[in-house]
PDB file of C-alpha atoms in Angstrom:
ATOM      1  CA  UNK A 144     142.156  18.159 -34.814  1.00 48.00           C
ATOM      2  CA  UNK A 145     144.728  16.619 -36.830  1.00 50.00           C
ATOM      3  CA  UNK A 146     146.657  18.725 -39.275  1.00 47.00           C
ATOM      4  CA  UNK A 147     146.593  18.584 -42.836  1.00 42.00           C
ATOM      5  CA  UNK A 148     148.231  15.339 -44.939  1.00 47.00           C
ATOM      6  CA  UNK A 149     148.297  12.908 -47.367  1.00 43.00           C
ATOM      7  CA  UNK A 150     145.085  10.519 -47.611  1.00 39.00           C
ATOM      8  CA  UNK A 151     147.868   7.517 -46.941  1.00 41.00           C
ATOM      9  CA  UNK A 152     149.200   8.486 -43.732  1.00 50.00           C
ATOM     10  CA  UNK A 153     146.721   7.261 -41.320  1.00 57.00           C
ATOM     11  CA  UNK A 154     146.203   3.756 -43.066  1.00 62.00           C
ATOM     12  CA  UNK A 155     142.596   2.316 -43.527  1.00 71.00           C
ATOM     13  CA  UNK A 156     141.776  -0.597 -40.829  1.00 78.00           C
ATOM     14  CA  UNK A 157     140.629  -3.689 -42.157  1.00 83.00           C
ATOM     15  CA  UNK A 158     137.157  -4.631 -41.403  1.00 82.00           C
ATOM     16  CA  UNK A 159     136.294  -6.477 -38.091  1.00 88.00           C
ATOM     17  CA  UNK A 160     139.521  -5.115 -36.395  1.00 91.00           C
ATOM     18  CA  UNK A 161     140.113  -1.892 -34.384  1.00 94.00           C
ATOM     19  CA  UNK A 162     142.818   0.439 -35.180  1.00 95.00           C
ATOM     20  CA  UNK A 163     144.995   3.188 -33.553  1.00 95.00           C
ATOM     21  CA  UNK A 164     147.507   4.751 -35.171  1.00 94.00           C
ATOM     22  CA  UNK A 165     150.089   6.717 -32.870  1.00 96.00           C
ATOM     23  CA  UNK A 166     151.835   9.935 -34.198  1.00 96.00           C
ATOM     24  CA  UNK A 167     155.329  10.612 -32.578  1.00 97.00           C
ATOM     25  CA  UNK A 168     157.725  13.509 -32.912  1.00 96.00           C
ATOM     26  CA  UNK A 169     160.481  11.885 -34.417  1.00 95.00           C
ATOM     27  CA  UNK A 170     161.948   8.208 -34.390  1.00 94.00           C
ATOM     28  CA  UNK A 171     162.803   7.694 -31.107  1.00 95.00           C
ATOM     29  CA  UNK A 172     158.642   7.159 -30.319  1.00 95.00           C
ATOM     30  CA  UNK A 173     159.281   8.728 -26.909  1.00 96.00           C
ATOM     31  CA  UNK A 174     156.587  12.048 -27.301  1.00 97.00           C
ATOM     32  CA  UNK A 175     153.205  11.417 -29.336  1.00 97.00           C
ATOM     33  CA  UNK A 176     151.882  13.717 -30.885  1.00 97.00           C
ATOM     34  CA  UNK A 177     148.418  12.387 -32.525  1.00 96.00           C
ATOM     35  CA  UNK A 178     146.655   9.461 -32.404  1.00 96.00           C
ATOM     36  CA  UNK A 179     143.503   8.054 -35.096  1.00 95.00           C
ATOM     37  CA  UNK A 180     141.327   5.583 -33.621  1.00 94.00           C
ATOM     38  CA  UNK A 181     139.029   3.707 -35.702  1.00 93.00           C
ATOM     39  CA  UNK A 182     136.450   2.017 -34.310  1.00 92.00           C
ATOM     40  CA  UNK A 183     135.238  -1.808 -35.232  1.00 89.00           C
ATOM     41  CA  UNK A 184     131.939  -0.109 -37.395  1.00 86.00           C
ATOM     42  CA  UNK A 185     134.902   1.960 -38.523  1.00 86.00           C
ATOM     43  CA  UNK A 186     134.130   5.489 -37.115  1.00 90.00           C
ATOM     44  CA  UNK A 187     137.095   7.430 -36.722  1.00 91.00           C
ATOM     45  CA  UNK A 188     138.296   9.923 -33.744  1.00 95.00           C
ATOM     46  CA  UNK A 189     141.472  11.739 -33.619  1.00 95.00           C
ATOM     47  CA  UNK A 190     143.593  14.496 -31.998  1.00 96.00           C
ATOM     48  CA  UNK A 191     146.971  16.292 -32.073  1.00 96.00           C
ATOM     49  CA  UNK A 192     148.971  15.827 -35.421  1.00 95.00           C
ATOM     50  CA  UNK A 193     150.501  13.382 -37.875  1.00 94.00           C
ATOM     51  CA  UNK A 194     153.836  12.355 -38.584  1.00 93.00           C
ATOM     52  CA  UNK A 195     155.950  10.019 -40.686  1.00 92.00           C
ATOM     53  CA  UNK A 196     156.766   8.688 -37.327  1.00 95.00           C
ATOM     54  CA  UNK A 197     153.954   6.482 -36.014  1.00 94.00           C
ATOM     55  CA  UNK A 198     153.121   2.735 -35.123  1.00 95.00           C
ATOM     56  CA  UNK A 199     149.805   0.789 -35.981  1.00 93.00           C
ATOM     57  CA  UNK A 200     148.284  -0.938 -33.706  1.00 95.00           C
ATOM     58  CA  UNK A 201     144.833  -3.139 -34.903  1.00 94.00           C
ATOM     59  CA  UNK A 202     142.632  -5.655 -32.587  1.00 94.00           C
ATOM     60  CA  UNK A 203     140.650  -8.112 -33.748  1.00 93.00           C
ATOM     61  CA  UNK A 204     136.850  -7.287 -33.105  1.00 92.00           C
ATOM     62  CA  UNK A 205     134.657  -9.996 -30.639  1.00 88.00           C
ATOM     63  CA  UNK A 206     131.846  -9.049 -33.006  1.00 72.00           C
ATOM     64  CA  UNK A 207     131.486  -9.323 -36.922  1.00 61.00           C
ATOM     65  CA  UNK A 208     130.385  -5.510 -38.247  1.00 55.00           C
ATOM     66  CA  UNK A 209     128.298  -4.776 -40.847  1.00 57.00           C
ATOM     67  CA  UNK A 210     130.452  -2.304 -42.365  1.00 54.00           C
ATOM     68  CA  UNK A 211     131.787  -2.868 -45.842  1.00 54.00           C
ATOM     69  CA  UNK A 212     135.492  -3.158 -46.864  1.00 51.00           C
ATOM     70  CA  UNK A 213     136.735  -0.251 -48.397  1.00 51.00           C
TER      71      UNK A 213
END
């Protein structure tokens, strides 16, 4: 599970896009450490733990959802 930290630091996907957000251990992104996936209904997994030091990745979805913007 991920550790404890501030609301910001896994960023909130926009709607009909995917999301993973990649922890590392420091700034060299060679060891991760985390991850957050949100999904395009925007359900969220995760494991490991967060960092200052990650990368964003989003994907557009094939499919409108029905979830709302936050």
């Amino acid at each position: 599970m991920l550790s404890t930290a501030p609301a910001n630091a896994a960023p909130v996907c926009k709607a009909d896009y995917a999301c993973t957000v990649t922890f590392y251990s420091n700034g060299t992104h060679t060891t991760v450490i985390g991850q957050v996936y949100t999904d395009c209904e925007g359900q969220r997994s995760s494991w490991g733990s967060m960092s200052g030091y990650e990368v964003v990745t989003q994907s557009e979805c094939s499919e409108p959802s029905t979830r709302s913007t936050p």
